Coordinates of C-alpha atoms in Angstrom, one line a residue:
Chain A
M1 CA 87.2 65.2 55.7
S2 CA 84.4 67.9 55.0
N3 CA 80.7 67.1 56.0
S4 CA 77.9 69.6 56.5
E5 CA 75.9 67.6 59.3
T6 CA 73.8 69.1 61.9
F7 CA 76.8 68.0 64.9
T8 CA 79.9 66.2 65.0
I9 CA 82.2 65.1 67.6
V10 CA 86.0 63.8 67.9
V11 CA 88.1 62.6 70.5
H12 CA 91.6 61.4 71.2
G13 CA 93.8 59.3 73.4
G14 CA 97.3 60.5 72.5
A15 CA 99.6 60.1 69.3
G16 CA 102.9 58.6 69.3
T17 CA 105.0 55.3 68.4
I18 CA 101.9 52.8 68.7
R19 CA 102.3 50.3 66.2
R20 CA 100.3 47.3 65.0
K21 CA 103.1 45.2 67.1
H22 CA 102.8 47.1 70.2
L23 CA 99.4 46.2 70.9
T24 CA 97.7 42.7 71.4
E25 CA 94.2 42.4 69.5
A26 CA 92.6 41.8 72.4
L27 CA 94.1 45.4 73.9
E28 CA 93.6 46.7 70.8
A29 CA 90.1 46.2 70.7
E30 CA 89.4 47.5 74.9
Y31 CA 91.4 51.0 73.1
R32 CA 89.0 50.8 70.1
Q33 CA 85.6 50.3 72.7
A34 CA 87.0 53.0 75.1
L35 CA 87.0 55.3 72.2
I36 CA 83.9 54.6 71.0
D37 CA 82.2 54.8 74.4
A38 CA 83.5 58.6 74.7
V39 CA 82.6 59.5 71.6
E40 CA 78.6 58.3 71.9
V41 CA 78.4 60.0 75.5
G42 CA 79.7 63.3 73.9
S43 CA 77.3 62.4 70.8
E44 CA 74.0 61.7 72.9
I45 CA 74.2 65.2 74.3
L46 CA 74.6 66.7 70.6
S47 CA 72.2 65.2 69.5
G48 CA 69.8 65.6 72.2
G49 CA 70.2 69.6 71.5
G50 CA 73.3 69.8 74.2
S51 CA 76.4 72.2 73.7
A52 CA 79.4 71.3 72.3
L53 CA 80.9 72.0 76.1
K54 CA 79.2 70.1 77.5
A55 CA 79.7 67.1 74.8
V56 CA 83.6 67.7 75.0
E57 CA 83.3 67.4 79.1
A58 CA 81.4 64.2 79.3
A59 CA 83.6 62.8 76.6
V60 CA 86.7 63.3 78.2
V61 CA 85.4 62.5 81.0
S62 CA 84.6 59.2 79.9
L63 CA 88.6 58.6 78.6
E64 CA 89.8 59.9 82.2
D65 CA 87.9 57.5 83.9
C66 CA 89.4 54.5 81.2
V67 CA 92.7 53.4 83.1
L68 CA 94.4 52.7 79.2
F69 CA 94.6 56.7 79.1
N70 CA 97.2 59.0 80.7
A71 CA 94.3 61.4 82.4
G72 CA 92.5 60.8 85.1
R73 CA 92.1 57.6 86.8
G74 CA 95.1 56.1 84.4
S75 CA 97.5 58.9 84.9
V76 CA 100.8 58.5 85.3
F77 CA 103.0 58.5 88.4
S78 CA 105.3 62.0 89.3
A79 CA 108.6 61.5 91.0
D80 CA 107.0 61.7 94.3
G81 CA 104.9 58.6 93.6
S82 CA 101.9 61.7 93.1
H83 CA 99.6 61.6 90.2
E84 CA 99.4 65.5 88.6
M85 CA 97.4 66.2 86.4
D86 CA 96.4 69.1 83.7
A87 CA 93.1 70.1 82.1
S88 CA 91.3 72.7 80.0
I89 CA 88.4 73.4 78.3
M90 CA 87.4 76.6 75.9
C91 CA 83.6 77.4 74.5
G92 CA 84.2 78.4 70.8
K93 CA 81.3 80.7 71.2
T94 CA 81.8 82.9 74.3
L95 CA 85.6 82.2 74.6
D96 CA 85.3 81.9 78.2
A97 CA 88.3 79.3 79.3
G98 CA 89.5 77.0 82.3
A99 CA 92.6 75.1 83.1
V100 CA 94.2 73.3 85.8
A101 CA 97.8 72.1 86.2
G102 CA 99.6 70.1 88.5
V103 CA 96.3 69.3 90.5
Q104 CA 96.2 66.6 92.6
S105 CA 93.6 63.5 93.9
I106 CA 90.7 65.2 91.3
K107 CA 88.6 62.6 89.7
N108 CA 87.9 64.5 86.6
P109 CA 90.4 67.4 85.9
V110 CA 88.9 68.1 83.0
S111 CA 85.6 68.9 85.2
L112 CA 87.4 70.7 87.0
A113 CA 88.5 73.3 84.3
Q114 CA 84.7 73.2 83.8
Q115 CA 83.9 74.5 86.8
I116 CA 87.0 77.6 86.7
L117 CA 85.5 78.2 83.0
A118 CA 82.0 78.4 84.9
H119 CA 82.8 80.1 88.5
S120 CA 86.0 81.7 88.6
D121 CA 87.1 84.8 87.8
H122 CA 90.5 83.6 86.4
V123 CA 91.1 81.1 84.0
M124 CA 94.1 78.7 85.4
L125 CA 94.5 77.6 88.7
A126 CA 97.7 75.2 89.4
G127 CA 98.6 72.9 92.1
D128 CA 96.8 72.9 95.4
G129 CA 95.0 76.3 95.1
A130 CA 93.2 74.5 92.0
K131 CA 92.5 71.8 95.0
D132 CA 91.2 74.2 97.1
F133 CA 89.4 75.9 94.4
A134 CA 87.7 72.3 93.4
E135 CA 86.8 71.6 97.0
S136 CA 85.3 75.1 97.8
R137 CA 82.9 73.5 94.3
N138 CA 82.0 70.1 96.2
M139 CA 84.1 68.3 93.4
K140 CA 84.6 64.7 93.6
L141 CA 88.1 63.6 95.1
E142 CA 89.6 60.4 95.2
S143 CA 92.1 58.3 97.1
D144 CA 95.8 57.4 95.9
E145 CA 94.0 53.8 95.2
Y146 CA 91.7 55.3 92.6
F147 CA 95.0 56.3 90.6
Y148 CA 96.6 53.0 91.2
S149 CA 97.3 50.9 88.2
E150 CA 100.3 48.0 88.1
M151 CA 101.1 48.9 84.7
R152 CA 101.5 52.7 85.4
Y153 CA 103.4 51.7 88.9
K154 CA 106.1 49.1 86.8
Q155 CA 106.5 52.1 83.9
W156 CA 107.4 54.6 86.9
Q157 CA 109.7 51.8 89.2
K158 CA 111.7 51.6 86.0
V159 CA 112.9 55.4 86.2
A160 CA 111.7 56.6 89.8
G161 CA 115.0 57.7 91.8
T162 CA 117.1 58.7 88.5
N163 CA 116.6 61.9 86.7
Q164 CA 114.6 60.5 83.7
T165 CA 110.9 61.0 82.5
A166 CA 109.4 59.0 80.3
L167 CA 106.6 59.9 77.9
D168 CA 104.0 57.2 78.5
H169 CA 103.6 53.4 77.4
N170 CA 106.2 51.2 76.3
I171 CA 109.1 52.6 78.3
D172 CA 111.1 49.5 77.2
V173 CA 111.5 50.8 73.7
S174 CA 112.9 53.6 72.2
D175 CA 108.9 54.8 71.3
K176 CA 107.3 57.9 72.4
K177 CA 104.2 58.1 73.5
F178 CA 102.1 61.3 74.3
G179 CA 99.1 60.9 77.1
T180 CA 97.1 62.6 76.6
V181 CA 93.0 62.8 75.8
G182 CA 91.3 65.3 74.2
A183 CA 88.0 66.0 72.7
V184 CA 86.5 69.0 70.2
A185 CA 82.8 69.4 69.2
L186 CA 80.1 71.4 67.0
D187 CA 76.7 71.2 68.0
Q188 CA 73.7 71.8 66.4
N189 CA 73.5 75.4 67.1
G190 CA 76.7 75.9 65.3
N191 CA 79.0 76.4 68.5
V192 CA 82.3 74.2 68.9
A193 CA 84.3 73.5 71.7
A194 CA 87.8 71.7 73.2
A195 CA 88.7 69.7 75.9
T196 CA 92.4 68.1 76.9
S197 CA 93.6 66.0 80.3
T198 CA 96.5 65.1 80.7
G199 CA 98.6 62.8 83.9
G200 CA 101.7 64.4 82.4
I201 CA 104.9 62.3 81.9
T202 CA 106.3 59.6 84.2
N203 CA 108.8 60.8 86.7
K204 CA 108.3 64.3 86.2
K205 CA 109.8 66.7 88.9
Y206 CA 109.9 70.8 89.0
G207 CA 106.3 71.0 88.5
R208 CA 106.4 70.6 84.7
I209 CA 103.1 71.7 83.3
G210 CA 103.1 70.9 79.4
D211 CA 100.8 72.1 77.0
S212 CA 97.7 70.5 77.7
P213 CA 96.2 73.4 80.1
I214 CA 97.7 76.1 78.0
I215 CA 94.9 77.8 76.1
G216 CA 96.5 78.3 73.0
V217 CA 98.8 75.4 73.5
G218 CA 97.4 72.2 73.9
N219 CA 93.5 73.5 73.5
Y220 CA 91.6 76.4 71.7
A221 CA 88.0 77.1 70.8
N222 CA 86.8 79.9 68.9
N223 CA 83.4 79.4 66.8
K224 CA 85.3 81.8 63.9
T225 CA 87.2 79.2 63.3
C226 CA 87.8 76.2 64.4
A227 CA 88.4 74.0 67.9
V228 CA 91.4 72.1 68.4
S229 CA 92.7 69.5 70.9
C230 CA 96.6 68.3 70.8
T231 CA 98.6 65.6 72.2
G232 CA 102.3 65.7 71.7
D233 CA 106.0 67.0 72.9
G234 CA 104.7 69.1 75.2
E235 CA 107.2 71.8 75.5
F236 CA 107.8 72.0 71.6
F237 CA 103.9 72.5 71.5
I238 CA 104.5 75.3 73.9
R239 CA 106.8 76.7 71.5
G240 CA 104.9 76.6 68.5
V241 CA 101.9 78.0 70.4
V242 CA 100.1 74.8 68.3
A243 CA 96.1 75.0 68.7
Y244 CA 96.3 79.0 68.4
D245 CA 98.5 78.4 65.3
I246 CA 95.9 76.3 63.4
A247 CA 93.3 78.9 64.1
A248 CA 95.1 81.7 63.3
M249 CA 96.5 80.6 60.1
M250 CA 92.3 79.5 59.1
E251 CA 91.7 83.3 60.0
F252 CA 94.3 85.4 59.0
T253 CA 94.7 83.8 55.5
D254 CA 91.0 82.4 55.5
C255 CA 92.0 78.8 54.6
S256 CA 90.6 75.6 54.8
L257 CA 90.4 73.9 58.5
E258 CA 92.2 70.9 56.5
H259 CA 95.0 73.3 55.2
A260 CA 95.6 74.3 58.4
C261 CA 96.1 71.2 60.1
K262 CA 98.0 69.5 58.0
T263 CA 100.7 72.4 57.2
V264 CA 101.0 73.1 60.9
I265 CA 101.2 69.5 61.9
H266 CA 103.0 68.1 59.3
E267 CA 105.5 71.0 58.2
R268 CA 105.4 74.0 61.4
V269 CA 105.7 71.6 64.0
I270 CA 108.0 69.0 62.4
K271 CA 110.3 72.8 61.7
I272 CA 110.7 73.2 65.4
G273 CA 111.0 69.6 66.2
G274 CA 108.2 68.8 67.4
E275 CA 106.1 65.1 67.3
G276 CA 102.1 64.9 67.9
G277 CA 98.9 65.7 66.8
A278 CA 95.5 67.5 66.8
I279 CA 92.2 66.8 66.3
A280 CA 90.0 69.7 65.4
V281 CA 86.3 70.6 63.9
D282 CA 85.2 73.9 62.4
A283 CA 82.0 75.8 62.2
H284 CA 80.6 73.7 59.4
G285 CA 81.7 70.7 60.8
N286 CA 84.6 69.6 58.7
I287 CA 87.2 67.6 61.0
S288 CA 91.0 67.0 61.1
M289 CA 92.7 64.7 62.6
E290 CA 96.4 64.6 61.8
F291 CA 99.0 63.2 63.2
N292 CA 103.4 63.6 62.4
S293 CA 104.0 60.3 64.8
A294 CA 103.2 56.3 64.0
G295 CA 99.5 56.6 65.7
M296 CA 97.0 58.7 67.3
Y297 CA 94.0 56.8 69.5
R298 CA 90.9 58.6 67.6
S299 CA 87.2 58.6 66.9
Y300 CA 84.6 60.3 65.1
K301 CA 80.7 60.6 64.4
Q302 CA 79.4 63.2 62.1
G303 CA 75.1 64.0 63.1
N304 CA 73.6 60.2 63.0
G305 CA 76.7 59.1 61.0
K306 CA 78.7 55.4 62.2
I307 CA 81.2 56.0 64.8
I308 CA 84.3 55.6 62.9
T309 CA 87.9 54.8 65.1
G310 CA 91.3 54.9 64.1
I311 CA 95.1 53.7 65.6
F312 CA 97.5 53.6 63.2
E313 CA 98.6 55.7 60.3
S314 CA 96.2 53.5 57.9
Chain B
M1 CA 107.7 104.0 64.9
S2 CA 110.1 102.9 62.6
N3 CA 113.9 102.5 63.0
S4 CA 116.3 100.7 61.5
E5 CA 119.2 101.0 64.1
T6 CA 121.3 98.3 64.7
F7 CA 119.8 97.8 68.3
T8 CA 116.9 98.3 70.0
I9 CA 115.7 97.5 73.6
V10 CA 111.7 98.9 75.1
V11 CA 110.8 97.9 78.6
H12 CA 107.4 98.3 80.4
G13 CA 106.4 98.6 84.2
G14 CA 102.5 97.8 83.4
A15 CA 99.6 99.6 81.9
G16 CA 96.4 100.9 83.4
T17 CA 94.2 103.8 84.8
I18 CA 97.5 105.8 85.1
R19 CA 96.8 109.4 85.1
R20 CA 98.8 112.5 85.9
K21 CA 96.6 113.2 89.3
H22 CA 97.3 109.9 90.7
L23 CA 101.5 110.6 90.9
T24 CA 103.4 113.4 92.4
E25 CA 105.8 114.8 90.5
A26 CA 108.8 113.1 93.1
L27 CA 106.9 109.4 92.3
E28 CA 106.8 110.3 88.5
A29 CA 110.3 111.1 88.3
E30 CA 110.9 108.0 90.5
Y31 CA 109.4 105.6 87.7
R32 CA 110.8 107.5 84.6
Q33 CA 114.3 106.9 86.4
A34 CA 113.8 103.0 86.8
L35 CA 112.7 102.8 83.7
I36 CA 115.8 104.6 82.3
D37 CA 117.8 102.5 84.4
A38 CA 116.3 99.5 82.9
V39 CA 116.9 100.2 79.3
E40 CA 120.1 101.0 80.0
V41 CA 121.7 98.3 81.6
G42 CA 119.9 96.4 78.9
S43 CA 121.0 98.6 76.5
E44 CA 124.6 98.2 77.3
I45 CA 124.3 94.6 77.0
L46 CA 123.8 94.9 73.3
S47 CA 125.6 97.9 72.5
G48 CA 128.6 95.6 73.9
G49 CA 127.0 93.0 71.1
G50 CA 125.6 91.0 73.8
S51 CA 122.3 89.2 72.9
A52 CA 119.2 90.3 73.1
L53 CA 118.4 87.2 75.3
K54 CA 120.8 88.5 77.7
A55 CA 119.4 92.3 77.5
V56 CA 115.9 91.4 78.4
E57 CA 116.8 89.1 81.3
A58 CA 119.0 92.1 82.6
A59 CA 116.2 94.3 82.2
V60 CA 113.7 92.7 83.7
V61 CA 116.1 92.0 86.5
S62 CA 116.3 95.8 87.0
L63 CA 112.5 96.1 87.4
E64 CA 112.3 93.2 89.7
D65 CA 114.9 94.9 92.0
C66 CA 112.9 98.2 92.1
V67 CA 110.2 98.0 94.6
L68 CA 108.1 100.2 92.4
F69 CA 106.5 97.7 90.1
N70 CA 104.4 94.6 91.0
A71 CA 107.2 92.1 90.1
G72 CA 110.4 90.5 92.2
R73 CA 111.0 92.7 94.7
G74 CA 107.9 95.1 94.7
S75 CA 105.5 91.7 93.7
V76 CA 102.2 92.2 95.6
F77 CA 100.9 89.8 98.3
S78 CA 98.6 86.8 97.8
A79 CA 95.7 85.6 99.9
D80 CA 97.8 83.7 102.3
G81 CA 100.3 86.6 103.2
S82 CA 103.1 85.0 100.7
H83 CA 104.2 86.8 97.3
E84 CA 103.3 84.0 94.3
M85 CA 105.5 85.0 91.5
D86 CA 105.0 84.4 87.4
A87 CA 107.9 85.3 84.4
S88 CA 108.8 84.5 80.8
I89 CA 111.3 84.2 78.4
M90 CA 111.7 83.2 74.9
C91 CA 114.7 83.7 71.9
G92 CA 113.4 84.2 68.7
K93 CA 116.1 82.7 67.0
T94 CA 115.8 79.1 68.4
L95 CA 112.2 80.1 70.0
D96 CA 113.7 77.9 73.2
A97 CA 111.3 79.4 76.1
G98 CA 111.3 79.0 80.0
A99 CA 108.6 80.3 82.1
V100 CA 107.7 80.0 86.2
A101 CA 104.5 80.4 87.9
G102 CA 103.4 80.6 91.1
V103 CA 107.1 80.7 92.7
Q104 CA 107.8 82.1 95.9
S105 CA 110.9 83.8 97.5
I106 CA 113.3 83.6 94.2
K107 CA 115.0 87.1 93.8
N108 CA 114.7 87.3 90.6
P109 CA 112.2 84.8 88.5
V110 CA 112.8 86.0 85.2
S111 CA 116.2 84.4 85.6
L112 CA 114.7 81.3 86.9
A113 CA 112.9 81.4 83.7
Q114 CA 116.1 81.8 81.8
Q115 CA 117.8 79.1 83.6
I116 CA 114.5 76.8 82.8
L117 CA 115.4 78.3 78.9
A118 CA 119.0 77.0 79.5
H119 CA 119.0 73.8 81.6
S120 CA 115.7 71.9 81.7
D121 CA 113.9 70.0 79.0
H122 CA 110.7 71.6 79.9
V123 CA 109.4 75.0 79.7
M124 CA 107.7 75.9 81.9
L125 CA 107.3 74.5 86.2
A126 CA 105.2 76.1 89.0
G127 CA 105.3 76.1 92.2
D128 CA 107.2 73.9 95.0
G129 CA 108.7 72.4 91.8
A130 CA 109.9 75.0 90.4
K131 CA 111.7 76.6 93.5
D132 CA 113.5 73.1 94.5
F133 CA 114.7 73.7 90.3
A134 CA 116.2 76.8 91.2
E135 CA 117.7 75.6 94.2
S136 CA 119.7 72.5 92.0
R137 CA 121.3 75.7 89.7
N138 CA 121.9 77.7 93.0
M139 CA 119.6 80.2 92.2
K140 CA 119.3 83.4 94.8
L141 CA 116.3 83.2 97.5
E142 CA 115.5 85.8 99.7
S143 CA 113.5 85.7 102.7
D144 CA 109.7 87.6 103.3
E145 CA 111.0 90.5 104.5
Y146 CA 113.1 91.3 101.3
F147 CA 109.3 91.3 99.6
Y148 CA 108.0 93.6 102.0
S149 CA 107.1 97.2 101.7
E150 CA 104.1 98.8 103.5
M151 CA 102.7 100.3 100.7
R152 CA 102.1 96.3 99.4
Y153 CA 101.1 95.3 102.9
K154 CA 98.6 98.4 103.0
Q155 CA 96.9 97.1 99.6
W156 CA 96.5 93.4 100.8
Q157 CA 94.9 94.7 104.2
K158 CA 92.1 96.3 102.4
V159 CA 91.3 93.3 101.3
A160 CA 92.9 90.6 102.9
G161 CA 90.1 87.7 104.4
T162 CA 88.0 88.9 101.5
N163 CA 87.4 87.1 98.4
Q164 CA 88.0 90.1 96.5
T165 CA 91.3 90.4 94.6
A166 CA 92.8 93.5 93.2
L167 CA 94.9 94.5 90.2
D168 CA 98.0 96.4 92.0
H169 CA 98.1 100.2 93.3
N170 CA 95.2 102.3 93.7
I171 CA 92.5 100.1 95.3
D172 CA 90.9 102.6 96.6
V173 CA 89.5 104.1 93.4
S174 CA 88.3 102.3 90.8
D175 CA 91.1 102.2 88.9
K176 CA 93.3 99.4 87.3
K177 CA 96.7 98.7 87.1
F178 CA 98.2 95.5 85.5
G179 CA 101.5 95.3 87.4
T180 CA 104.0 94.0 85.3
V181 CA 107.3 94.4 84.2
G182 CA 108.7 92.8 80.4
A183 CA 111.3 93.7 77.4
V184 CA 111.6 93.1 74.4
A185 CA 115.2 93.8 72.3
L186 CA 116.6 93.0 69.1
D187 CA 120.4 92.7 68.9
Q188 CA 123.4 93.6 66.7
N189 CA 122.9 89.7 65.4
G190 CA 119.6 90.7 64.0
N191 CA 118.0 87.9 66.9
V192 CA 114.7 89.2 69.4
A193 CA 113.7 88.1 72.4
A194 CA 111.3 89.1 75.1
A195 CA 110.8 88.7 79.0
T196 CA 107.6 89.5 81.5
S197 CA 107.5 89.2 84.8
T198 CA 104.7 89.8 87.4
G199 CA 103.7 89.3 91.1
G200 CA 100.1 88.9 89.7
I201 CA 97.3 90.3 91.8
T202 CA 96.7 91.1 95.2
N203 CA 94.7 88.9 97.5
K204 CA 95.0 86.2 94.8
K205 CA 94.4 82.5 96.0
Y206 CA 93.2 79.1 94.3
G207 CA 97.6 79.2 92.1
R208 CA 96.2 81.7 90.4
I209 CA 98.3 81.5 86.5
G210 CA 98.0 84.5 84.8
D211 CA 98.9 85.4 81.0
S212 CA 102.9 86.9 82.2
P213 CA 104.5 82.9 82.0
I214 CA 102.3 82.1 79.4
I215 CA 104.3 81.9 76.1
G216 CA 102.0 82.8 73.4
V217 CA 100.0 85.3 75.8
G218 CA 102.0 87.0 77.7
N219 CA 105.3 86.6 75.9
Y220 CA 106.1 85.7 72.8
A221 CA 109.5 86.2 70.2
N222 CA 110.2 84.8 66.9
N223 CA 113.0 86.4 64.5
K224 CA 110.6 85.9 61.4
T225 CA 108.2 87.9 63.2
C226 CA 108.6 90.1 66.6
A227 CA 109.1 89.6 70.4
V228 CA 106.2 90.4 72.4
S229 CA 105.6 91.4 76.0
C230 CA 101.9 91.9 77.1
T231 CA 100.7 93.7 80.4
G232 CA 97.1 93.6 81.0
D233 CA 93.8 91.7 82.2
G234 CA 95.5 88.4 82.3
E235 CA 92.4 86.5 81.9
F236 CA 91.3 88.1 78.7
F237 CA 94.7 88.2 77.2
I238 CA 95.0 84.4 77.8
R239 CA 91.7 84.1 75.8
G240 CA 92.6 86.1 73.0
V241 CA 96.7 84.6 72.9
V242 CA 97.5 88.1 72.4
A243 CA 101.2 87.8 72.3
Y244 CA 100.8 85.0 68.9
D245 CA 98.1 86.7 68.3
I246 CA 100.6 89.9 67.1
A247 CA 103.1 87.6 65.4
A248 CA 100.8 85.0 63.9
M249 CA 99.0 88.6 61.9
M250 CA 101.9 89.6 60.8
E251 CA 103.1 86.5 59.6
F252 CA 100.1 85.3 58.2
T253 CA 99.0 88.9 56.6
D254 CA 102.2 89.9 56.0
C255 CA 101.5 93.2 57.6
S256 CA 103.9 95.6 59.9
L257 CA 104.4 95.3 63.5
E258 CA 102.5 98.5 64.3
H259 CA 99.5 97.3 62.4
A260 CA 99.3 93.8 63.6
C261 CA 100.2 95.6 67.3
K262 CA 97.6 98.3 66.7
T263 CA 94.8 95.9 65.4
V264 CA 95.2 93.5 68.6
I265 CA 95.6 96.3 71.4
H266 CA 92.9 98.3 69.9
E267 CA 90.3 96.1 68.3
R268 CA 90.7 92.4 69.2
V269 CA 91.7 92.8 72.8
I270 CA 88.6 95.5 72.9
K271 CA 86.5 93.1 71.6
I272 CA 86.9 90.2 73.7
G273 CA 86.8 92.8 76.7
G274 CA 90.3 93.2 78.1
E275 CA 92.4 96.0 78.6
G276 CA 95.8 96.3 78.8
G277 CA 99.1 96.8 76.4
A278 CA 102.0 95.2 74.8
I279 CA 105.5 96.3 73.7
A280 CA 106.8 94.6 70.8
V281 CA 110.3 95.0 68.4
D282 CA 110.7 92.6 64.9
A283 CA 114.0 92.1 63.3
H284 CA 114.0 95.5 61.6
G285 CA 114.2 97.5 64.9
N286 CA 110.9 99.0 64.7
I287 CA 108.9 99.3 67.4
S288 CA 105.9 99.4 69.1
M289 CA 104.2 100.1 72.3
E290 CA 100.3 100.4 72.3
F291 CA 98.0 100.0 75.3
N292 CA 94.3 100.9 75.4
S293 CA 94.1 101.6 79.2
A294 CA 95.4 105.7 80.6
G295 CA 98.4 104.7 80.3
M296 CA 101.7 102.7 80.7
Y297 CA 105.2 103.0 82.1
R298 CA 107.0 102.5 79.1
S299 CA 110.9 103.5 78.0
Y300 CA 113.1 102.6 74.6
K301 CA 115.8 103.1 73.1
Q302 CA 117.1 102.7 69.4
G303 CA 120.7 102.3 68.5
N304 CA 122.9 105.2 70.0
G305 CA 119.5 106.8 70.3
K306 CA 118.7 108.7 73.4
I307 CA 116.2 106.8 76.1
I308 CA 112.8 107.9 75.5
T309 CA 109.9 107.3 78.5
G310 CA 106.7 107.6 78.6
I311 CA 104.0 106.7 81.3
F312 CA 100.8 108.3 80.1
E313 CA 98.6 108.1 76.5
S314 CA 100.6 111.6 75.1

């Protein structure tokens, strides 16, 4: 998909076995509205001349605040009944980055990642230490009740006390849903940025860190190439270094964003056994939303164009 | 450096401002012996037909057990007086990987990373969760006394209670030393592997995770290209996705290992402000040991050749 508008934003709400039969019309409408809301909040920043970095943070905050998605408020339960969240953000102009892994009680993990980007010498902070840093920055904490939802609790109860984990929705069926949210944007100054956030996998234990908070894996941004946010089988995405694989292929082979995303998601990720997708934007405003699973919650807006949303393959 | 021997192992013990004037002759001899020991233990496995994966684990265990290096036993003190260690390992044949971040009390973090590679559905585990996993695998734990050394304690006392961190040795001088250890190997079956381990930075807090445990950043292995273990400014190495940058440049531009390592370490890492180095081996037995700092503790052996060690630039 090619476009040379002055600014662009793309968001995703996770990929996986998302089929029409799994969604009621009402629920589908809710998902689409949440995606539109996220694009709108980011787009407003961009149309006012704001930075891609601010736009992707705001869009992801919007998705984190929505209980439908597995990130922020809607995060799934870990094995101990807590909510351990991961997030990352990267600026394509400066290559500054911030990431947080396995943090609890933070209302908006992506904003904590942004605070790390802006105010820490480090890129990646984890666990209680990350929470201490958040408190030192006076960030908003929330109680367990804020993160509670009956749907997530029931999902957890089905596997709690066992060694099983579950990816996200639909643990009854043999379906996979990679609950992650993300945004990529190009601003009017030609800078790109990417942000990614997740609540991980239901009933996870052992302090598992997935791909979302890893720079180069679940998230990457560089004006020279593109900004990418991934969603998928975290372990396979780590082994494929997926976000940077897309950027590196563009840089080293001088190919288009579209070619790089198609090749990585439909060939290279599949070759190592991974399922999922990625959204991406380059410095010319070209966008890509590729996935090798049945569906991916996604939406975008280029300049003053219409907001387009998609869930299923077509 | 080119060679087509049947097996090869390279190890490093960290890079940084390592100059002759900082080392007594006796201490220099101790460092060289420790590097030789690590190469020997790995080389013995390889010459007996063992796997590159086993060889890099054994070589890194040897370095972790040596109090001279900032990894395992010789790990520096965190802000709270504990020792938080990171490690990772990757098999170039299968692309299987294991990593551990911010773990305490584990005698050999690289072996925990290997246990994660072999026995976990996940790639990366952190903190207490990673320790729980280690206990479930009956791994060896050690008390605080094991990790105590007067040198490390004195280093910590110089910055304890402040917001300052310190990289490793020599916190008196304005020198930087990136305390990490690593190994890369090629076995007789043509498979490569990489392992990396670190105790992080003195007085670190907020659960900081550096580059060492991140697949694609501090460590990467793929038979198609090469195996890499990095040591340097963790934050810059993360932003440069350094280990995978070397592999991706080889794959996408069809260049030699030497060209990729030279370009990444001496141009691309420097461009983003990073200091450090990397060791690497490809499936043909070519090796590289590039660093853009004053020195890097390093050693290698190709087939039945002699063990060569180096510390300073020449």
